[in-house]
């Protein structure tokens, strides 16, 4: 059988109604993936390359590959950067519509206000920006062990005492403030549910199977009242995103991106049916802006964050390379 080869092209200035040639490229990677599927149906023994021009490709949804996207035996389907190019596959969305007042940039995101979108990372001109945290440097230390609430899971812990004035009941959207407690080799990331300033007792939603013991290090993140330049805050109730720019940053020169998709790329075969995704190669591509937020009852994984979702995910894949 004669071996065929085929090239397709994608560019940010392309169009999905184009044939996907170098002079008439597609605009989305998913359209190129579908074109590869069509080609492989008619050309079993094929090497196929999808060339991506320079630029950022905002994915409308997770880019998914299944067994139907596999290369034929002994062949490859390659998704590659054009020579000299650095294409970015983004799971995020560029934020526009900002208003500027007193060196404070704000924008209303209706999807956030409706509870349809949440994010815990923000990127400004390609750099990750932090949410406000306390203390600014170093850590707070747990002042004492407190018995758990009656509703806490047996042998878990959801309360601890703190040094006076380190935590405040009056913080904006208190249940969106997150407590990071550091253990031997793991971290519990927990949402505050209550702060008793009079008794210096903090309660966290869900709790943790780790100890909340005297001397344990912790810090708090996402405290609106602690916002300083270079940091941002998302008021989920109002749908309002606030960013305090660093000195010299200008709105008209800034690209601000917030993550939307938990997974940027998913390769998923049919494991029970033993139908694998095979022969995919990804070369010279950047996968960026994957989303992850703390669950309502916190996040505490015993080791290696083994159950945390991944921006690039593969299951039932064979002979695929990055």
Short mmCIF file of C-alpha atoms in Angstrom, two decimals:
data_model
loop_
_atom_site.label_atom_id
_atom_site.label_comp_id
_atom_site.label_asym_id
_atom_site.label_seq_id
_atom_site.Cartn_x
_atom_site.Cartn_y
_atom_site.Cartn_z
CA UNK A 1 0.00 0.00 0.00
CA UNK A 2 1.32 3.42 -0.91
CA UNK A 3 2.06 5.69 2.06
CA UNK A 4 0.54 9.14 1.81
CA UNK A 5 1.34 12.26 3.77
CA UNK A 6 -0.69 15.37 4.32
CA UNK A 7 -0.18 18.81 5.84
CA UNK A 8 -2.80 21.09 7.30
CA UNK A 9 -2.31 24.64 8.55
CA UNK A 10 -3.84 26.72 11.33
CA UNK A 11 -3.42 30.47 11.93
CA UNK A 12 -5.12 33.00 14.20
CA UNK A 13 -6.08 34.98 11.09
CA UNK A 14 -7.45 31.91 9.31
CA UNK A 15 -11.01 30.72 8.73
CA UNK A 16 -12.58 27.35 9.37
CA UNK A 17 -14.32 27.50 6.01
CA UNK A 18 -10.87 27.47 4.37
CA UNK A 19 -9.33 24.23 3.04
CA UNK A 20 -6.56 24.35 5.64
CA UNK A 21 -3.70 24.99 3.24
CA UNK A 22 -0.67 27.16 3.93
CA UNK A 23 -2.26 30.09 2.10
CA UNK A 24 -5.80 29.41 3.32
CA UNK A 25 -5.41 28.05 6.86
CA UNK A 26 -8.02 27.05 9.42
CA UNK A 27 -8.49 29.25 12.46
CA UNK A 28 -9.18 26.56 15.09
CA UNK A 29 -7.21 23.49 16.02
CA UNK A 30 -10.41 21.48 16.45
CA UNK A 31 -11.27 22.10 12.79
CA UNK A 32 -7.82 20.83 11.80
CA UNK A 33 -8.33 17.77 14.04
CA UNK A 34 -11.61 17.04 12.25
CA UNK A 35 -9.89 17.43 8.88
CA UNK A 36 -7.29 14.88 9.98
CA UNK A 37 -10.08 12.47 10.90
CA UNK A 38 -11.58 12.82 7.44
CA UNK A 39 -8.20 12.33 5.78
CA UNK A 40 -7.37 9.22 7.80
CA UNK A 41 -10.65 7.55 6.88
CA UNK A 42 -9.55 7.54 3.24
CA UNK A 43 -5.80 7.15 3.81
CA UNK A 44 -5.09 4.49 6.43
CA UNK A 45 -1.30 4.55 6.13
CA UNK A 46 -0.61 8.25 6.56
CA UNK A 47 1.74 10.68 8.22
CA UNK A 48 -0.16 13.88 8.89
CA UNK A 49 1.18 17.18 10.22
CA UNK A 50 -0.90 20.07 11.46
CA UNK A 51 1.21 23.23 11.44
CA UNK A 52 0.31 26.02 13.86
CA UNK A 53 1.38 29.59 13.12
CA UNK A 54 2.46 31.99 15.84
CA UNK A 55 -0.18 33.37 18.20
CA UNK A 56 -2.52 32.55 21.05
CA UNK A 57 -5.40 30.18 20.30
CA UNK A 58 -8.26 30.62 22.77
CA UNK A 59 -9.96 27.25 22.95
CA UNK A 60 -13.77 27.52 23.10
CA UNK A 61 -13.72 24.16 24.93
CA UNK A 62 -11.23 21.51 25.94
CA UNK A 63 -9.33 20.18 22.92
CA UNK A 64 -10.22 16.47 22.91
CA UNK A 65 -8.72 13.53 21.04
CA UNK A 66 -10.16 10.01 20.90
CA UNK A 67 -9.33 6.72 19.16
CA UNK A 68 -10.66 8.13 15.88
CA UNK A 69 -7.79 10.65 15.96
CA UNK A 70 -5.07 7.99 16.04
CA UNK A 71 -2.41 7.62 13.38
CA UNK A 72 -2.18 4.42 11.39
CA UNK A 73 0.24 1.75 12.56
CA UNK A 74 3.81 2.96 12.17
CA UNK A 75 2.75 6.51 11.39
CA UNK A 76 2.26 9.80 13.24
CA UNK A 77 -0.25 12.60 13.44
CA UNK A 78 1.82 15.59 14.53
CA UNK A 79 0.59 18.93 15.83
CA UNK A 80 3.59 21.20 15.49
CA UNK A 81 4.64 24.83 15.71
CA UNK A 82 5.68 26.38 12.43
CA UNK A 83 9.45 26.92 12.34
CA UNK A 84 10.30 29.95 14.46
CA UNK A 85 6.77 30.17 15.90
CA UNK A 86 5.57 29.78 19.50
CA UNK A 87 1.84 29.01 19.37
CA UNK A 88 -0.04 28.98 22.67
CA UNK A 89 -3.09 26.77 23.26
CA UNK A 90 -5.01 28.72 25.88
CA UNK A 91 -7.71 27.43 28.18
CA UNK A 92 -8.44 31.00 29.20
CA UNK A 93 -10.18 34.09 27.94
CA UNK A 94 -8.85 37.59 27.43
CA UNK A 95 -10.66 40.02 29.71
CA UNK A 96 -11.85 43.30 28.20
CA UNK A 97 -14.25 46.09 29.18
CA UNK A 98 -12.16 47.39 32.08
CA UNK A 99 -12.90 50.64 33.89
CA UNK A 100 -10.10 52.63 35.51
CA UNK A 101 -10.51 54.63 38.73
CA UNK A 102 -7.78 55.73 41.14
CA UNK A 103 -5.24 53.23 39.82
CA UNK A 104 -7.77 50.43 40.16
CA UNK A 105 -8.95 48.41 37.17
CA UNK A 106 -12.37 46.79 37.47
CA UNK A 107 -14.67 44.85 35.17
CA UNK A 108 -18.01 43.10 35.64
CA UNK A 109 -18.17 39.49 34.44
CA UNK A 110 -21.83 38.45 34.21
CA UNK A 111 -20.99 34.72 33.99
CA UNK A 112 -19.25 34.97 37.36
CA UNK A 113 -22.21 36.75 38.94
CA UNK A 114 -24.52 34.01 37.61
CA UNK A 115 -22.31 31.32 39.12
CA UNK A 116 -21.28 29.97 35.72
CA UNK A 117 -17.59 30.84 35.96
CA UNK A 118 -15.01 30.96 38.71
CA UNK A 119 -11.23 31.16 38.63
CA UNK A 120 -8.34 31.48 41.04
CA UNK A 121 -5.57 32.59 38.68
CA UNK A 122 -4.99 35.64 36.52
CA UNK A 123 -2.28 36.33 33.96
CA UNK A 124 -1.15 39.83 33.02
CA UNK A 125 1.14 40.14 30.01
CA UNK A 126 2.10 36.50 30.29
CA UNK A 127 2.91 36.59 34.00
CA UNK A 128 0.87 35.00 36.78
CA UNK A 129 -0.50 37.50 39.28
CA UNK A 130 -1.31 36.58 42.87
CA UNK A 131 -4.39 37.01 44.98
CA UNK A 132 -3.88 39.06 48.19
CA UNK A 133 -2.48 37.06 51.09
CA UNK A 134 -1.69 37.53 54.75
CA UNK A 135 0.84 37.71 56.22
CA UNK A 136 2.78 39.43 53.45
CA UNK A 137 5.94 37.49 54.32
CA UNK A 138 6.36 34.23 56.19
CA UNK A 139 3.51 32.55 58.01
CA UNK A 140 1.03 32.73 60.82
CA UNK A 141 1.19 29.93 63.39
CA UNK A 142 -1.72 28.02 64.90
CA UNK A 143 -2.09 29.11 68.51
CA UNK A 144 -3.82 25.97 69.76
CA UNK A 145 -5.83 22.84 68.96
CA UNK A 146 -9.62 23.17 69.23
CA UNK A 147 -12.14 20.28 69.22
CA UNK A 148 -13.90 19.89 65.87
CA UNK A 149 -17.51 20.86 65.27
CA UNK A 150 -20.16 18.11 65.68
CA UNK A 151 -20.70 17.92 61.90
CA UNK A 152 -17.06 17.36 61.05
CA UNK A 153 -16.05 13.97 59.63
CA UNK A 154 -14.86 11.60 62.35
CA UNK A 155 -11.14 11.99 63.11
CA UNK A 156 -10.97 15.06 60.88
CA UNK A 157 -10.31 18.61 62.05
CA UNK A 158 -12.13 21.82 61.15
CA UNK A 159 -11.22 24.32 63.89
CA UNK A 160 -8.11 25.92 65.34
CA UNK A 161 -7.23 28.92 67.45
CA UNK A 162 -5.23 31.87 66.17
CA UNK A 163 -3.37 34.85 67.56
CA UNK A 164 -5.64 37.83 68.16
CA UNK A 165 -6.29 40.08 65.11
CA UNK A 166 -4.65 37.72 62.59
CA UNK A 167 -8.07 36.70 61.22
CA UNK A 168 -11.16 38.91 60.96
CA UNK A 169 -14.86 38.09 60.79
CA UNK A 170 -15.48 41.28 58.81
CA UNK A 171 -13.42 40.32 55.75
CA UNK A 172 -15.34 40.64 52.48
CA UNK A 173 -16.93 37.36 51.34
CA UNK A 174 -15.46 35.48 54.30
CA UNK A 175 -16.26 32.04 52.88
CA UNK A 176 -14.14 32.83 49.81
CA UNK A 177 -11.08 33.44 51.99
CA UNK A 178 -8.82 30.37 51.85
CA UNK A 179 -6.57 29.04 54.60
CA UNK A 180 -3.43 27.18 53.52
CA UNK A 181 -2.17 24.94 56.31
CA UNK A 182 1.27 23.38 55.79
CA UNK A 183 1.91 19.83 56.99
CA UNK A 184 4.93 17.51 56.72
CA UNK A 185 4.74 17.11 52.94
CA UNK A 186 1.25 18.21 52.03
CA UNK A 187 -0.94 21.30 52.23
CA UNK A 188 -4.58 21.62 53.21
CA UNK A 189 -6.32 24.38 51.24
CA UNK A 190 -9.50 25.18 53.12
CA UNK A 191 -12.26 27.80 52.94
CA UNK A 192 -13.10 29.78 56.04
CA UNK A 193 -16.66 29.28 57.25
CA UNK A 194 -16.53 31.26 60.50
CA UNK A 195 -14.18 33.47 62.50
CA UNK A 196 -14.86 34.09 66.19
CA UNK A 197 -12.66 37.08 66.95
CA UNK A 198 -13.62 37.23 70.62
CA UNK A 199 -12.42 33.67 71.27
CA UNK A 200 -9.83 33.62 68.46
CA UNK A 201 -11.33 30.47 66.90
CA UNK A 202 -11.44 29.82 63.16
CA UNK A 203 -13.68 27.21 61.53
CA UNK A 204 -13.07 25.87 58.02
CA UNK A 205 -15.55 24.20 55.68
CA UNK A 206 -15.19 20.46 55.28
CA UNK A 207 -12.11 20.13 57.43
CA UNK A 208 -8.96 18.11 56.86
CA UNK A 209 -7.69 14.67 57.83
CA UNK A 210 -4.44 16.38 58.83
CA UNK A 211 -3.87 17.91 62.24
CA UNK A 212 -4.56 21.57 62.95
CA UNK A 213 -2.14 21.63 65.85
CA UNK A 214 -0.36 24.33 67.84
CA UNK A 215 2.67 25.65 66.00
CA UNK A 216 1.46 24.60 62.56
CA UNK A 217 2.19 27.13 59.81
CA UNK A 218 -0.63 28.72 57.84
CA UNK A 219 -1.47 31.72 55.72
CA UNK A 220 -4.68 33.16 54.33
CA UNK A 221 -5.30 33.99 50.69
CA UNK A 222 -7.93 35.95 48.76
CA UNK A 223 -8.41 38.68 51.36
CA UNK A 224 -9.83 41.68 49.53
CA UNK A 225 -8.82 44.09 52.29
CA UNK A 226 -5.16 43.12 51.78
CA UNK A 227 -5.07 44.02 48.06
CA UNK A 228 -1.87 45.76 46.89
CA UNK A 229 -0.47 46.60 43.42
CA UNK A 230 0.24 43.52 41.34
CA UNK A 231 -2.63 41.61 42.94
CA UNK A 232 -6.25 40.95 42.03
CA UNK A 233 -9.55 39.99 43.62
CA UNK A 234 -12.67 38.36 42.22
CA UNK A 235 -15.93 39.22 44.00
CA UNK A 236 -17.99 36.23 42.95
CA UNK A 237 -21.26 37.60 44.31
CA UNK A 238 -21.01 40.83 42.32
CA UNK A 239 -19.14 39.31 39.40
CA UNK A 240 -16.56 42.07 39.78
CA UNK A 241 -12.90 41.50 39.00
CA UNK A 242 -10.45 44.03 40.45
CA UNK A 243 -6.78 44.38 39.55
CA UNK A 244 -4.33 46.87 41.03
CA UNK A 245 -1.66 47.44 38.37
CA UNK A 246 2.05 47.54 39.07
CA UNK A 247 3.86 50.84 38.53
CA UNK A 248 4.27 51.40 34.80
CA UNK A 249 1.50 49.01 33.72
CA UNK A 250 -0.95 50.54 31.26
CA UNK A 251 -4.34 49.16 30.42
CA UNK A 252 -3.92 49.84 26.69
CA UNK A 253 -0.67 47.85 26.71
CA UNK A 254 -1.89 44.95 28.85
CA UNK A 255 -3.24 41.52 27.93
CA UNK A 256 -5.16 40.04 30.87
CA UNK A 257 -6.28 36.42 30.73
CA UNK A 258 -8.40 34.40 33.16
CA UNK A 259 -8.67 30.59 32.91
CA UNK A 260 -11.93 28.99 31.80
CA UNK A 261 -11.29 25.28 31.18
CA UNK A 262 -10.02 22.83 33.78
CA UNK A 263 -8.45 20.81 30.98
CA UNK A 264 -6.69 22.40 28.04
CA UNK A 265 -5.97 19.09 26.28
CA UNK A 266 -7.61 15.70 26.77
CA UNK A 267 -6.50 12.44 25.15
CA UNK A 268 -8.95 9.71 26.06
CA UNK A 269 -9.14 6.21 24.71
CA UNK A 270 -11.76 3.56 25.40
CA UNK A 271 -9.93 1.51 28.01
CA UNK A 272 -12.65 -1.15 28.63
CA UNK A 273 -13.05 -1.56 24.88
CA UNK A 274 -9.25 -1.57 24.35
CA UNK A 275 -9.49 1.17 21.77
CA UNK A 276 -6.44 3.34 22.24
CA UNK A 277 -5.37 6.78 21.10
CA UNK A 278 -2.11 6.12 19.30
CA UNK A 279 0.59 7.93 17.38
CA UNK A 280 -0.15 11.54 18.33
CA UNK A 281 2.80 13.91 18.61
CA UNK A 282 2.76 17.46 20.00
CA UNK A 283 5.82 19.55 19.22
CA UNK A 284 6.72 23.15 20.05
CA UNK A 285 3.33 23.99 21.56
CA UNK A 286 2.61 25.78 24.81
CA UNK A 287 -0.41 24.66 26.86
CA UNK A 288 -1.53 27.52 29.10
CA UNK A 289 -4.21 28.93 31.40
CA UNK A 290 -5.77 25.77 32.83
CA UNK A 291 -8.36 26.43 35.52
CA UNK A 292 -8.65 25.02 39.03
CA UNK A 293 -10.57 26.30 42.04
CA UNK A 294 -10.77 25.13 45.62
CA UNK A 295 -13.84 22.91 46.17
CA UNK A 296 -16.50 24.17 48.61
CA UNK A 297 -15.24 21.80 51.31
CA UNK A 298 -11.57 22.40 50.63
CA UNK A 299 -8.79 20.33 49.15
CA UNK A 300 -6.56 17.99 51.12
CA UNK A 301 -4.78 15.20 49.25
CA UNK A 302 -2.55 12.83 51.29
CA UNK A 303 0.34 12.80 48.83
CA UNK A 304 1.49 14.21 45.49
CA UNK A 305 -1.85 15.87 44.73
CA UNK A 306 -2.66 12.57 43.01
CA UNK A 307 -6.37 13.23 42.46
CA UNK A 308 -6.10 16.86 41.35
CA UNK A 309 -7.31 17.55 37.79
CA UNK A 310 -4.66 18.22 35.15
CA UNK A 311 -4.46 20.80 32.36
CA UNK A 312 -3.09 18.08 30.05
CA UNK A 313 -4.74 14.70 30.58
CA UNK A 314 -4.17 11.34 28.90
CA UNK A 315 -5.95 8.03 29.49
CA UNK A 316 -5.83 5.02 27.23
CA UNK A 317 -3.03 6.57 25.16
CA UNK A 318 -0.17 4.68 23.52
CA UNK A 319 2.91 5.90 21.66
CA UNK A 320 1.92 9.54 22.06
CA UNK A 321 4.72 12.06 22.55
CA UNK A 322 5.19 15.61 23.72
#
